[in-house]
Amino acid sequence: MLDYFNESKQPREEFERKMDWCYQLKNIISKHNPDWLFNIVPTGSTVTGLATKNCDLDVAIHIPQAARVLNIEYDNIPEDEMKNHWRRRQLEILQIVRITLKNDEQIRSRINWEKGVQLVQAQIQILKIETVDEIECDISVVMEPFLSSMHNSFMIWHLVHIDQRFAPLCAVVKQWGSSTGVKNPKDGGFNSYALVLLVIHFLQCGTSPPILPNLSKVYEGCNFIAMNDMEYPLLLDFDAPLPNELPVIRQNYGTVSRLFLEFLHYYHKFDFSCNYISMRESRVLSRFNSPNPNVRDEKLKEVYIEDPFDAHNPGRTVRNLRNIRKIINETLNMFIPQKDPTNSIENQRKNFHFPQLNDIILMKTSQEYNNDVREDFGSNFFHNDAGPSTSTDIF
Amino acid sequence: MERKDYCSMGKCDSDGLNIEADANPLSFSIDAFRASHSEWGRAEPRTRIKYPKSLHIDSYKMSDFMEEFSINRQKASKIRTLRDAIEEYVLNLNSTKHLFCMHSRLHPNFYYQKTILKIPSKLASMRKMKFPQVIIVTECKEASRRMVSSFVVERESMMRNKDCGIKNADEEVRSTESVMMDRVDRVMIGSYEAIEKYLDEVTNKGEIQNLAASVKFVVLNGLEKLSILSNYNDFIMSIVKNFNVSWTRLIFMYNFVNGNENLLDTIRFCRALNKEGMFVEVDRPTVRNLFETIQFQLISSPDDKATDLSLKENNTTGSLLSEENYKKARIYSHPQQQKMRNCIKLIRELRNEREKSNNRNKKNRRERILIVTANHKMARFLMLAFHELNASADENSRYMINTILEYDSEEDVELRNFEFRHGKLDVLVIDWKSIQSVIRGTVDSVIMYDRPHPMFFQTIMETEMENLTSRNCVKLKLFIFFNATEDLFLLPEYIKFLEKYNKKVPDWFQTHYKKFLIQWKFLQDLPTKATTR
């Protein structure tokens, strides 16, 4: 698993290219919009240390100034109307960035114009770009003063460096999740960030002794890491060491493979209907008695994970927890030898094939045989002018 | 703790960002930006979308042709899916014909494994046969292994037939699962090479007749690779030879997605193996239920409409309309007038329905209506007409209306979509070429103001309608204005469309269909009449 992680992780050269792209983006946008006060902030796995080769780059244009101007422009209007104005502003900012990318000579040559620059008007509006050196970049606009994706990335970055097993475990869980459909937000699975939070929670609460600390609790008051979306440092220094040494506790010597099995076992038994994962408290709490009204009022979502810093639920994409449990069960069963009818241990040993890493991370499940066809081939197949002129041609 | 600087982002400072500084509203305005960068030119029109042409609506579709050879021909009720067709063929149909199946899945056992496991066990046990009832042939050892696992998993999930043994012909040793439950191996799964070896062994023992008597079905997978797999066609010939005298039926599985073989050549090859004939079935994908309702509104000819009005007048006053009034009625009943009136009425009704629903559910949602026209002139005309009407309507009845047209720039389209989704735009009028530009998952109701372009009928009515929705979104309410004179030739397509989505065909279609048939026959006879003159 460690070898797999080391072979598949993002190389330094790729990281440098991405940072260079961000730097250039900032310069060009500033050049044409001198009034703007903003940062170009790369977020996500690229900056957390969990990135694999050729992974996408998520970039946020962090521009709280735009919200301030809006607040002055539209004073005292209903909240939902203000929300619309915010969205409209985000849209126009992205449109301005797109025009800049299309017309500025310096940056224009860096874009792969065969793919173009796509503005996706989903719930979160983003600009999708591919550069000529194959960086796939999603640009969003964040006007809130608190940039949660940056603070999440900062937290994860530190956790990666606190324990060297965390990153490989995340890599294996993500790849296993992709193969099995556990990581598939469009079809009711977890998204990537939620899976990472599940790993963090497991390493905090599911292992004994725990492997990862709750950094917000340990460094409360140090202005080092965000406590929540109201209390956070303005400057995040990824190069700076932790302010103080972590508390010394008994060491957990579990290998990555053992931790992976324990991770599966932990979530196989986790009762998401009654409980939720509080990343802030590093605890499992009751959904019905939660002090957080968002949790108590959430009746529709099968999984609730309380984000470390803001009010959203990263587990909201899950729509079929039963299937996910089934997949976890199938994975666990791969490690259990089938009982021999003659009770011969030797036969059992002979017939049992202990799973290799590829059996896990490229695993296919029984789900595959029962899912409906997603791609519509049938009707399009027959919309074809080429066909026999009479039935006797065939028969 | 030692600091690692591998791939470190460095510092990220958001201090000083949360102020207005020199910015003002125009700093973030796209129009102001364009104005200040006039050297970059104006916003360009969007790239023209190339919509795929639909099948010519007057020609015979491949699927219609295939229907001739379907099991449906022998049944009163319609079998819709390939899975159901195979189940019908295996469990109920009493026929000596083989079955050729065209499918799209990587793992074809999806279509038949449940059915095969349902084959009653008592037959085998009564005869105490040591031979399988079903042989499933795969391309290779790996495929067999995968299929056996799948069958075992499926069997375990079933309530009955758990004693159905499944043997992997590619494995020498009898599988643990058969030994464990002392099952009779009723299903044999193996690569064609392994099955061939098995047949040779049975032949050498002089028991081939017994085998043939036991085997009811042979499923041959991978027909799309007939020429690539060495000796596969010879193997199939030997299967036919060995099972010719018994009632063994063959099921051929052809994956048309990965097909290397010419489909017709493969069908001919399979057909030639049995003089009784062959059924052909196709995997039809599940049709997503896109529509909450599909409603046709008849737009009659001016004469018909004026005549209707005259008759109504007669019923109320005892006399028909005067000639002058009849002429006025004809003008008033021009198809465009009828469409406009119907459209206005529909918009009002839909908005009222939405308001009632909002009151019931304590919500505040707009009804988002899309009107699709034939071209940008009609779309602009409608927008202007509705603007005029809105201006004179009372405040509560007014609604926002705008257009997306084929020559609009990308930015304009994005802003209109934004207004439609998040803002205050209630009615969006488009020319049909802009249908793909409408934001997905936003539309509640679609009014097909003009008929869909005949060359793109399915593209618009099926593909693009599906694109307007998203997987988790609301179903569309579709309203189609059907011009009784000009749209008659589209009637068969509308009927197929309604059948596809399992919606009722309007009763009045029957009358118009008769008119269509008369016209159709007239057109078909036309060249004959010309030559005989």
Short mmCIF file of C-alpha atoms in Angstrom, two decimals, chain B residues 292 345-361 365-367 445 477 479:
data_model
loop_
_atom_site.label_atom_id
_atom_site.label_comp_id
_atom_site.label_asym_id
_atom_site.label_seq_id
_atom_site.Cartn_x
_atom_site.Cartn_y
_atom_site.Cartn_z
CA GLU B 292 -45.54 14.12 -15.80
CA LYS B 345 -54.32 30.49 -21.36
CA LEU B 346 -51.77 27.75 -20.64
CA ILE B 347 -49.32 30.13 -19.01
CA ARG B 348 -52.07 31.51 -16.82
CA GLU B 349 -53.25 28.03 -15.81
CA LEU B 350 -49.76 26.75 -15.08
CA ARG B 351 -48.93 29.75 -12.95
CA ASN B 352 -52.19 29.45 -11.05
CA GLU B 353 -51.53 25.77 -10.41
CA ARG B 354 -48.08 26.59 -9.11
CA GLU B 355 -49.48 29.25 -6.81
CA LYS B 356 -51.99 26.81 -5.36
CA SER B 357 -49.25 24.25 -4.87
CA ASN B 358 -47.05 26.84 -3.16
CA ASN B 359 -49.88 27.76 -0.80
CA ARG B 360 -50.50 24.10 0.04
CA ASN B 361 -46.85 23.28 0.63
CA ARG B 365 -41.35 28.45 -6.18
CA ARG B 366 -41.83 29.92 -9.66
CA GLU B 367 -43.31 27.92 -12.52
CA SER B 445 -43.26 23.05 -18.42
CA LYS B 477 -45.21 18.92 -18.33
CA PHE B 479 -47.86 20.73 -24.23
#
